[in-house]
PDB file of C-alpha atoms in Angstrom:
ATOM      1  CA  UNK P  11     131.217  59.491 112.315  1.00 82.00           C
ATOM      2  CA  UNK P  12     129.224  60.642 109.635  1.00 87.00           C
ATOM      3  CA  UNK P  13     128.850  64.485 109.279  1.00 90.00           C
ATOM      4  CA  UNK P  14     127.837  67.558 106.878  1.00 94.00           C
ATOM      5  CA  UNK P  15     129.892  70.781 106.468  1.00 94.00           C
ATOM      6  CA  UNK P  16     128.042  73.551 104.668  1.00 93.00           C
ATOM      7  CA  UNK P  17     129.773  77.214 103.544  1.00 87.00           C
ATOM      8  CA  UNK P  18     128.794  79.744 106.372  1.00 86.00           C
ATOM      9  CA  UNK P  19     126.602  82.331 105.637  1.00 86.00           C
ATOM     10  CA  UNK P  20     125.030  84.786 105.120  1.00 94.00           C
ATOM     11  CA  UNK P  21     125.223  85.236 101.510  1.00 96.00           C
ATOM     12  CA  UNK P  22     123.872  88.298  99.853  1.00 97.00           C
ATOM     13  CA  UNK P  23     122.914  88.522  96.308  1.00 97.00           C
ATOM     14  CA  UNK P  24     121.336  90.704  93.993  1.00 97.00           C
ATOM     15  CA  UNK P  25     118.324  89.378  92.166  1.00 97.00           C
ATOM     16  CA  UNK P  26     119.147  87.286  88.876  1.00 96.00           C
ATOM     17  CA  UNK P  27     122.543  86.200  90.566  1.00 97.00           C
ATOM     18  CA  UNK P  28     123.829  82.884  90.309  1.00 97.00           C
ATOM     19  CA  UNK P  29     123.906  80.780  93.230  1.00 97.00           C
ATOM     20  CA  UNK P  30     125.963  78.297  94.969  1.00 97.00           C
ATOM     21  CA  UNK P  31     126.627  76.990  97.870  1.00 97.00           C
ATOM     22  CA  UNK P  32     128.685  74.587  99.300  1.00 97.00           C
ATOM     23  CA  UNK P  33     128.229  71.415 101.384  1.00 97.00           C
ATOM     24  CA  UNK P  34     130.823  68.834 101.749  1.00 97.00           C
ATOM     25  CA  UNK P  35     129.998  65.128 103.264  1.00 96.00           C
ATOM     26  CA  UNK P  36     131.632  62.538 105.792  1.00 94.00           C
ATOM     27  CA  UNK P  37     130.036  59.176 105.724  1.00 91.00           C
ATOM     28  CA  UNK P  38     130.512  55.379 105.381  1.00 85.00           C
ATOM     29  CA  UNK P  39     129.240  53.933 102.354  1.00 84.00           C
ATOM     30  CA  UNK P  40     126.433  55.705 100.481  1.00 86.00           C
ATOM     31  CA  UNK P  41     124.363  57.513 102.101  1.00 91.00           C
ATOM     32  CA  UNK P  42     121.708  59.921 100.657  1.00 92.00           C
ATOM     33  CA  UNK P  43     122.099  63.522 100.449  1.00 95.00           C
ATOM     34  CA  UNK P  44     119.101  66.683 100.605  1.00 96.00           C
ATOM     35  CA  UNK P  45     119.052  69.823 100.724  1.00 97.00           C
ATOM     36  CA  UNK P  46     116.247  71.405 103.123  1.00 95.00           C
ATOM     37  CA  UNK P  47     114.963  74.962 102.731  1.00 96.00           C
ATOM     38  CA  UNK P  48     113.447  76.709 105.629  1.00 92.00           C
ATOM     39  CA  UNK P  49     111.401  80.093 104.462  1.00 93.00           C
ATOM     40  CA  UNK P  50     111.035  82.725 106.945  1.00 88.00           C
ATOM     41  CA  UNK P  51     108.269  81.971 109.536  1.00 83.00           C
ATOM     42  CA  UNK P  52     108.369  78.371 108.252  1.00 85.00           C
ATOM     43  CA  UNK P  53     109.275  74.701 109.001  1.00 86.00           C
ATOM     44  CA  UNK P  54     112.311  73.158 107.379  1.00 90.00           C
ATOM     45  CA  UNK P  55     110.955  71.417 103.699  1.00 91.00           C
ATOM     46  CA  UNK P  56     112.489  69.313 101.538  1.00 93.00           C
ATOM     47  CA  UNK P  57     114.323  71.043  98.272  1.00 96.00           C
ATOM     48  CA  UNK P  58     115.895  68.126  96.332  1.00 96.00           C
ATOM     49  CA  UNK P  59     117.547  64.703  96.850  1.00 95.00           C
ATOM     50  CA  UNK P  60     119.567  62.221  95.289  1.00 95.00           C
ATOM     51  CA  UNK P  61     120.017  58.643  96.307  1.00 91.00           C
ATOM     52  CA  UNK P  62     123.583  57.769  94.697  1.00 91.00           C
ATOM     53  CA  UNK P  63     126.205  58.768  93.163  1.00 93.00           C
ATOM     54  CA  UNK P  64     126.216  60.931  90.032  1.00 95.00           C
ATOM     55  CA  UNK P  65     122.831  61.717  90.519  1.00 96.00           C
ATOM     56  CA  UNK P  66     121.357  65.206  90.049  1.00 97.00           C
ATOM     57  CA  UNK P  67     118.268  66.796  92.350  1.00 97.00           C
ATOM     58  CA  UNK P  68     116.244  69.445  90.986  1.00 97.00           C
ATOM     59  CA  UNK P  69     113.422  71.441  92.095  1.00 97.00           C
ATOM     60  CA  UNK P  70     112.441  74.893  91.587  1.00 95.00           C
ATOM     61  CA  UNK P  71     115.282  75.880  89.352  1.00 97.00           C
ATOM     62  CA  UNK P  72     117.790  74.206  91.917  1.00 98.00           C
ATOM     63  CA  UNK P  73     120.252  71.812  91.435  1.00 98.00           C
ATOM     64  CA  UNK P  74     122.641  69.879  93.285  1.00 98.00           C
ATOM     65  CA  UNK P  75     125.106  66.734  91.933  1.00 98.00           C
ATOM     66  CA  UNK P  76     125.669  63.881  94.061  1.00 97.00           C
ATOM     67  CA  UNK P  77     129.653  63.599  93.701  1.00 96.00           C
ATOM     68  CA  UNK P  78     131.050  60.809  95.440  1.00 94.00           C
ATOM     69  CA  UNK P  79     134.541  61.617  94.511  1.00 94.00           C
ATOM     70  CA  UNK P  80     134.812  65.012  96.288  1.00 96.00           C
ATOM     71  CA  UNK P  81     132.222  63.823  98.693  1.00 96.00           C
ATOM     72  CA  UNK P  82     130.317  66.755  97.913  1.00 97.00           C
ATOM     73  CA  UNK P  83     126.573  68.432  96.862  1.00 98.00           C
ATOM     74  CA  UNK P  84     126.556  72.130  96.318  1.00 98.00           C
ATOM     75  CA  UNK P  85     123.792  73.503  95.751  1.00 98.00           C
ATOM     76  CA  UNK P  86     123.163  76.336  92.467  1.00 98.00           C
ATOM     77  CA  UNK P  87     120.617  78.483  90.536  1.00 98.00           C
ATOM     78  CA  UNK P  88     121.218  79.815  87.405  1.00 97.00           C
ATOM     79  CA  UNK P  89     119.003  83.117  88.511  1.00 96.00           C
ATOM     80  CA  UNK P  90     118.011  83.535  92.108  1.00 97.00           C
ATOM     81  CA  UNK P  91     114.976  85.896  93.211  1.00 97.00           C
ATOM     82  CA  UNK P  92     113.962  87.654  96.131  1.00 97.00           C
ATOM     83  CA  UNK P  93     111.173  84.764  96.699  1.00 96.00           C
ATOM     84  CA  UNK P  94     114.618  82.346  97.618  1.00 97.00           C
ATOM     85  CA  UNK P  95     115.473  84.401 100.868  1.00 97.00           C
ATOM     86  CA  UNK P  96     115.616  81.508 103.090  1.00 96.00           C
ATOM     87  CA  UNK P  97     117.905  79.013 105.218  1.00 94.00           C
ATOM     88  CA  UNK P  98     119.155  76.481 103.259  1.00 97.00           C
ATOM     89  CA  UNK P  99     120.471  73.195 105.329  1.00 95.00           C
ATOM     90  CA  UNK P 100     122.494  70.450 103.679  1.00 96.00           C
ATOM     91  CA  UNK P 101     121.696  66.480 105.111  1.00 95.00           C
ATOM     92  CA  UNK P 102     122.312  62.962 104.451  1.00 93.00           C
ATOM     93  CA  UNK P 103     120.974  59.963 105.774  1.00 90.00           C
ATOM     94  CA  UNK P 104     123.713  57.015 106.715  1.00 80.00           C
ATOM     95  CA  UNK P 105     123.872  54.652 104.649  1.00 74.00           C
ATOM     96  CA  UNK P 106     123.117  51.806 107.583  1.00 74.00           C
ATOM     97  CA  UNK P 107     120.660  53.742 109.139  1.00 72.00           C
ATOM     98  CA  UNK P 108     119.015  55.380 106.618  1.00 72.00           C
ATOM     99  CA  UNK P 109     116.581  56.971 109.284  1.00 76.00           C
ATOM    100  CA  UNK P 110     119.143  58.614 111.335  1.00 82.00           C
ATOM    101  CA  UNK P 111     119.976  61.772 109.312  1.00 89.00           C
ATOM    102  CA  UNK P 112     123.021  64.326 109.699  1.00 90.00           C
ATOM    103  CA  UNK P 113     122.228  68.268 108.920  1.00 92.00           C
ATOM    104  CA  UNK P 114     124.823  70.852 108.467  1.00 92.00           C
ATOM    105  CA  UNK P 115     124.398  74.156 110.419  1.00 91.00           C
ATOM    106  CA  UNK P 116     122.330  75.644 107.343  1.00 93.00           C
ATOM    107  CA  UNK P 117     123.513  78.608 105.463  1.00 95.00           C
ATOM    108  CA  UNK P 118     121.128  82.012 105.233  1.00 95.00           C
ATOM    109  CA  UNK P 119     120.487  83.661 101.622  1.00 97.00           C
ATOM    110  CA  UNK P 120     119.246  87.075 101.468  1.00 97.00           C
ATOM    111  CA  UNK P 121     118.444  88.450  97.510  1.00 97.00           C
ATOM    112  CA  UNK P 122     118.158  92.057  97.552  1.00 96.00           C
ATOM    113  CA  UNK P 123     115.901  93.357  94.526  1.00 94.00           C
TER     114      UNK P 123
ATOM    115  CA  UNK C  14      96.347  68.814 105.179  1.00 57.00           C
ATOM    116  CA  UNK C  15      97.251  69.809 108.591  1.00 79.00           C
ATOM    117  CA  UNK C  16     100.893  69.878 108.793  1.00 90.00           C
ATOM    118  CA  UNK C  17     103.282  68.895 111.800  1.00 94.00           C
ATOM    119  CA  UNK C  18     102.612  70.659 114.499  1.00 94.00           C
ATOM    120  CA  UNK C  19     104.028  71.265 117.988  1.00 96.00           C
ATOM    121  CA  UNK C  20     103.123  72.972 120.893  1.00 96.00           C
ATOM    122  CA  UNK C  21     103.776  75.061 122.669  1.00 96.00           C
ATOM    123  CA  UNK C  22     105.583  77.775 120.433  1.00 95.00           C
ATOM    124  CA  UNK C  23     108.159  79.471 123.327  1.00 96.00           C
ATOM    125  CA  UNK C  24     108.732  77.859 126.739  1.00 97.00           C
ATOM    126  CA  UNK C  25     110.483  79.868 128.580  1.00 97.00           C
ATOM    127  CA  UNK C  26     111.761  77.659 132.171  1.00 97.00           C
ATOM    128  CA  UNK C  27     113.785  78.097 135.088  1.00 97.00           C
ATOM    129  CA  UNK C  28     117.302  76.007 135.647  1.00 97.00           C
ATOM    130  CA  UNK C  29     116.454  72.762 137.070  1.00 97.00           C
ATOM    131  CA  UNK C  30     112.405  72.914 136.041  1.00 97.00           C
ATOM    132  CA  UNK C  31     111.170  69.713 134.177  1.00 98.00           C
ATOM    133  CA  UNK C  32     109.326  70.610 130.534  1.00 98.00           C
ATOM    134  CA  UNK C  33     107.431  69.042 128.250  1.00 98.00           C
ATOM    135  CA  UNK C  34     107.025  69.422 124.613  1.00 98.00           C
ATOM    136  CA  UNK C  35     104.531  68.300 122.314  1.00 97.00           C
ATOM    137  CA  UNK C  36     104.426  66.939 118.861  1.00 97.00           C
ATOM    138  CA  UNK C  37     101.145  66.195 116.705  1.00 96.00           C
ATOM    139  CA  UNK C  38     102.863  64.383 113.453  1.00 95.00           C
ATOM    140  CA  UNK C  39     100.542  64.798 110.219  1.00 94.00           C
ATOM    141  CA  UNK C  40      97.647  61.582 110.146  1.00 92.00           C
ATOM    142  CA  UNK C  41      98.933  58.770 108.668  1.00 90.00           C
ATOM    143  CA  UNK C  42     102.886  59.716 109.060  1.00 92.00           C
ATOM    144  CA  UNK C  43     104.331  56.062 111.055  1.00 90.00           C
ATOM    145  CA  UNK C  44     107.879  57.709 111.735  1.00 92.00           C
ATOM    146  CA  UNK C  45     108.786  60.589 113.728  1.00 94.00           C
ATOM    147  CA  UNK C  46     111.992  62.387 114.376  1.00 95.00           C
ATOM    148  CA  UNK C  47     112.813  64.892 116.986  1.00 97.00           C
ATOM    149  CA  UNK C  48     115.606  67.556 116.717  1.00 96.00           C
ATOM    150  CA  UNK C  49     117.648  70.179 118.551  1.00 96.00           C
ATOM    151  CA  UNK C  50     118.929  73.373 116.959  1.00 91.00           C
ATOM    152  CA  UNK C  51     120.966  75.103 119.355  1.00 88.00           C
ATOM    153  CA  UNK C  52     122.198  78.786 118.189  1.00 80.00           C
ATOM    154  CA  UNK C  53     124.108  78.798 115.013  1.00 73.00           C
ATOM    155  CA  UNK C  54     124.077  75.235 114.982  1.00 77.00           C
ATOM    156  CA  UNK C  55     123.003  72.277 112.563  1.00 80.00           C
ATOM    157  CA  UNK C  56     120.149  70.035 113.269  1.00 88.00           C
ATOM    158  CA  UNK C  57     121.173  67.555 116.152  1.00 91.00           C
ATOM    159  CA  UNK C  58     119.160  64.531 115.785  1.00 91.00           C
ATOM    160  CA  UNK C  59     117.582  63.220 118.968  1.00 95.00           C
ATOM    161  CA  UNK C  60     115.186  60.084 118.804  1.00 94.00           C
ATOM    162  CA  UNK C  61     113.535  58.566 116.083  1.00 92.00           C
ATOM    163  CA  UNK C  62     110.052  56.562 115.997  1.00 92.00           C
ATOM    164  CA  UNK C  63     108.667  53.959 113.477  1.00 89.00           C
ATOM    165  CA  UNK C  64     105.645  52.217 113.709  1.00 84.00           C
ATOM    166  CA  UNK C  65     105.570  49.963 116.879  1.00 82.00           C
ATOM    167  CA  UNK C  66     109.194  49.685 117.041  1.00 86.00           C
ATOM    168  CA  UNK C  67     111.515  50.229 119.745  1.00 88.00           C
ATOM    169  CA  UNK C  68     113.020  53.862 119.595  1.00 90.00           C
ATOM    170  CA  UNK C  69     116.370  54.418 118.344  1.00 90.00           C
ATOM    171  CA  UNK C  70     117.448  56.661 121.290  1.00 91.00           C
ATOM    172  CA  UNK C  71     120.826  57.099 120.139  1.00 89.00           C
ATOM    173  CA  UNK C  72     120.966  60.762 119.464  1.00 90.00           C
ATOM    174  CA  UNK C  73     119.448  61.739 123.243  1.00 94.00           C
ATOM    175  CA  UNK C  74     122.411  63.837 124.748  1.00 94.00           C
ATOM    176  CA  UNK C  75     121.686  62.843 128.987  1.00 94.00           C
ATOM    177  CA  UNK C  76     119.158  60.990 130.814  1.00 95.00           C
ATOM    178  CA  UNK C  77     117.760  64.146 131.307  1.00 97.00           C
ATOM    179  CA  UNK C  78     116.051  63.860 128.000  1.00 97.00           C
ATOM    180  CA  UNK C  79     113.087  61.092 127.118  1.00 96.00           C
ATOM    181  CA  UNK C  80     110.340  60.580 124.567  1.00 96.00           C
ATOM    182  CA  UNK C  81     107.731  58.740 123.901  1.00 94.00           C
ATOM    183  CA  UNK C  82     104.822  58.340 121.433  1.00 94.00           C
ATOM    184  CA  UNK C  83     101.454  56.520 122.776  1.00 84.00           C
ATOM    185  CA  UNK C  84      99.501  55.449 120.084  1.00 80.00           C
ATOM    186  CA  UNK C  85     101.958  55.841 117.479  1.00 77.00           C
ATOM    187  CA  UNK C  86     100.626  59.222 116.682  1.00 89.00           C
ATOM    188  CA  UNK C  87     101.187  61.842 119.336  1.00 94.00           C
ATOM    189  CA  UNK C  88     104.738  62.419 121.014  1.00 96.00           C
ATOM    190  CA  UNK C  89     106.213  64.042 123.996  1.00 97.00           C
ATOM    191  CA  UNK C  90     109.892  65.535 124.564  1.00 98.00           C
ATOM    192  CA  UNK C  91     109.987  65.572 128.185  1.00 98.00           C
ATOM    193  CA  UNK C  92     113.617  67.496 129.766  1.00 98.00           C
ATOM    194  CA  UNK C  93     113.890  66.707 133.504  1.00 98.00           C
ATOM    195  CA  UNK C  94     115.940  69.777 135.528  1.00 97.00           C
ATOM    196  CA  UNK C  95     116.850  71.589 132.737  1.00 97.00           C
ATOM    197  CA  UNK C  96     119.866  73.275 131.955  1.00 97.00           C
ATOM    198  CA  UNK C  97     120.619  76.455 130.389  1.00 96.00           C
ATOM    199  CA  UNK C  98     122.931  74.652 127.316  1.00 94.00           C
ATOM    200  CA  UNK C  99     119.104  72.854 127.345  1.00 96.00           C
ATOM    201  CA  UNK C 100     118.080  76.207 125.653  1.00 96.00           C
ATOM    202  CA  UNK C 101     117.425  75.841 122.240  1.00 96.00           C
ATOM    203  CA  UNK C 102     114.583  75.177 119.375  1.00 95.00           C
ATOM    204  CA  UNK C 103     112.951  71.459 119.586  1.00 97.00           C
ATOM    205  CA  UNK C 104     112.254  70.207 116.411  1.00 96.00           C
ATOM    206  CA  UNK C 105     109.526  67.565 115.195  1.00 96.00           C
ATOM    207  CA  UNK C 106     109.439  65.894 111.716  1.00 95.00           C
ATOM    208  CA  UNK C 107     106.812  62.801 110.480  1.00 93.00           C
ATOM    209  CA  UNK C 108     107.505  60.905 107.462  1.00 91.00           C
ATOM    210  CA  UNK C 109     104.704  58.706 105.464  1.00 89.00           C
ATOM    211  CA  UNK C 110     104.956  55.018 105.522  1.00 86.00           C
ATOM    212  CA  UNK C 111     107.798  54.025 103.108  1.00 79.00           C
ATOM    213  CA  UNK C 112     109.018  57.208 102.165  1.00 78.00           C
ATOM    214  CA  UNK C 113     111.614  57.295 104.998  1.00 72.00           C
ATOM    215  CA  UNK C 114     114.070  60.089 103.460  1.00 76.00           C
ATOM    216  CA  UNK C 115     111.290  63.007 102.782  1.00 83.00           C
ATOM    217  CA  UNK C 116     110.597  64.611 106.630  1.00 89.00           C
ATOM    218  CA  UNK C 117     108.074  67.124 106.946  1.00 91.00           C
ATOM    219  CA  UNK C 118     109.122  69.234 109.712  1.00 92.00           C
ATOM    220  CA  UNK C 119     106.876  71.047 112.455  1.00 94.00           C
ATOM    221  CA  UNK C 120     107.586  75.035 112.954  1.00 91.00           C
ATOM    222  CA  UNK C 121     109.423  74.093 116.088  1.00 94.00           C
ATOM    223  CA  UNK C 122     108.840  75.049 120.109  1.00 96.00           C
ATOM    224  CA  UNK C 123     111.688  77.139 120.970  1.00 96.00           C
ATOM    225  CA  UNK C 124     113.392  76.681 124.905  1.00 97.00           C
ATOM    226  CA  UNK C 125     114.781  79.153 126.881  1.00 97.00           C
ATOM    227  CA  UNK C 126     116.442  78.470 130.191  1.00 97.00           C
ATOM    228  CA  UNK C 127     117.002  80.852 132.410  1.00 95.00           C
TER     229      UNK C 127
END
């Protein structure tokens, strides 16, 4: 079935760092991928997304690739900042049920100043 | 606007209690999700509403576990004699009306089972 592995955390950088972290997919066909970022004392939100293959999402100085060949979507920042402390969770949506999504076990970031 | 929100915050039940849970999707939202996240886990999907459509129930792990959503607007996670692997934060996301991949997620009501 379909399914999301993510790099286990946590990871600890210093401010200005560059970022990345892995998420690997399992899935029929072509299903979407996100990444969701939950700040502390918050609700999960959405980060970026990108519908097919070869596709880049970008928000907030994130970005992930959509790479259908190494079934994959890591997720980097040139320059992280205290501010990005957060869980980050990988997802995709299958591609025949697009409303029946799949998150990985989310991967905690702690920037130190 | 309001956000997602759910109700109560902590539950905290005996073994073989029935609960209830409570989710208030944002106005306007026609599909709503509900999620587990046990300890160290991912996000296990549970049930998913749209509209006036039957429920895709596929994600509910017993028959311990039901939902339902009365006027397509508010919802209800209802766990009959729970367990303590029943322990665990409850999740609620809405999306708007064709914008089915963007979930806005609720701050969660987190179980514990003693």
């Amino acid at each position: 079935g379909d399914s999301v592995t993510q790099m286990e955390g946590p990871v600890t950088l210093s401010e200005e760092a560059f970022l990345t972290i892995n998420c690997t997919y399992t899935a029929t066909g072509y299903p979407s991928l996100f990444w969701y970022v939950q700040y502390p004392g918050e609700g999960l939100q959405l980060l970026l997304k990108a519908t097919k293959a070869d596709d880049k999402g970008s928000n907030k100085g994130f970005e992930a690739t959509y790479r259908k060949e190494t079934t994959s979507f890591h997720l980097e920042k040139g320059s992280v900042q205290v501010s990005d402390s957060a869980v980050y969770f990988c997802a995709l949506s299958a591609t025949y049920n697009f409303n029946k999504f799949y998150f990985g076990s989310g991967t905690k970031l702690n920037v130190k100043p | 606007g309001a956000g997602v929100s759910q109700s109560p915050s902590n539950k905290v039940t005996e073994k073989g209690k029935d609960v209830e849970l409570r989710c208030d999707p944002i106005s306007g939202h026609t599909a709503l999700y509900w999620y587990r996240q046990s300890l160290g886990q991912g996000l296990e999907f549970l049930i998913y509403f749209q509209g006036n459509s039957a429920p895709d129930k596929s994600g509910l792990p017993s028959d311990r576990f039901s939902a339902e959503r009365t006027g397509g607007s508010v919802s209800t996670l209802t766990i009959q004699r729970t367990q303590q692997e029943d322990s665990a934060v409850y999740l609620c996301a809405s999306s708007p009306p064709g914008v089915a991949d963007t979930q806005y997620f609720g701050p969660g009501t987190r179980l514990t089972v003693l």
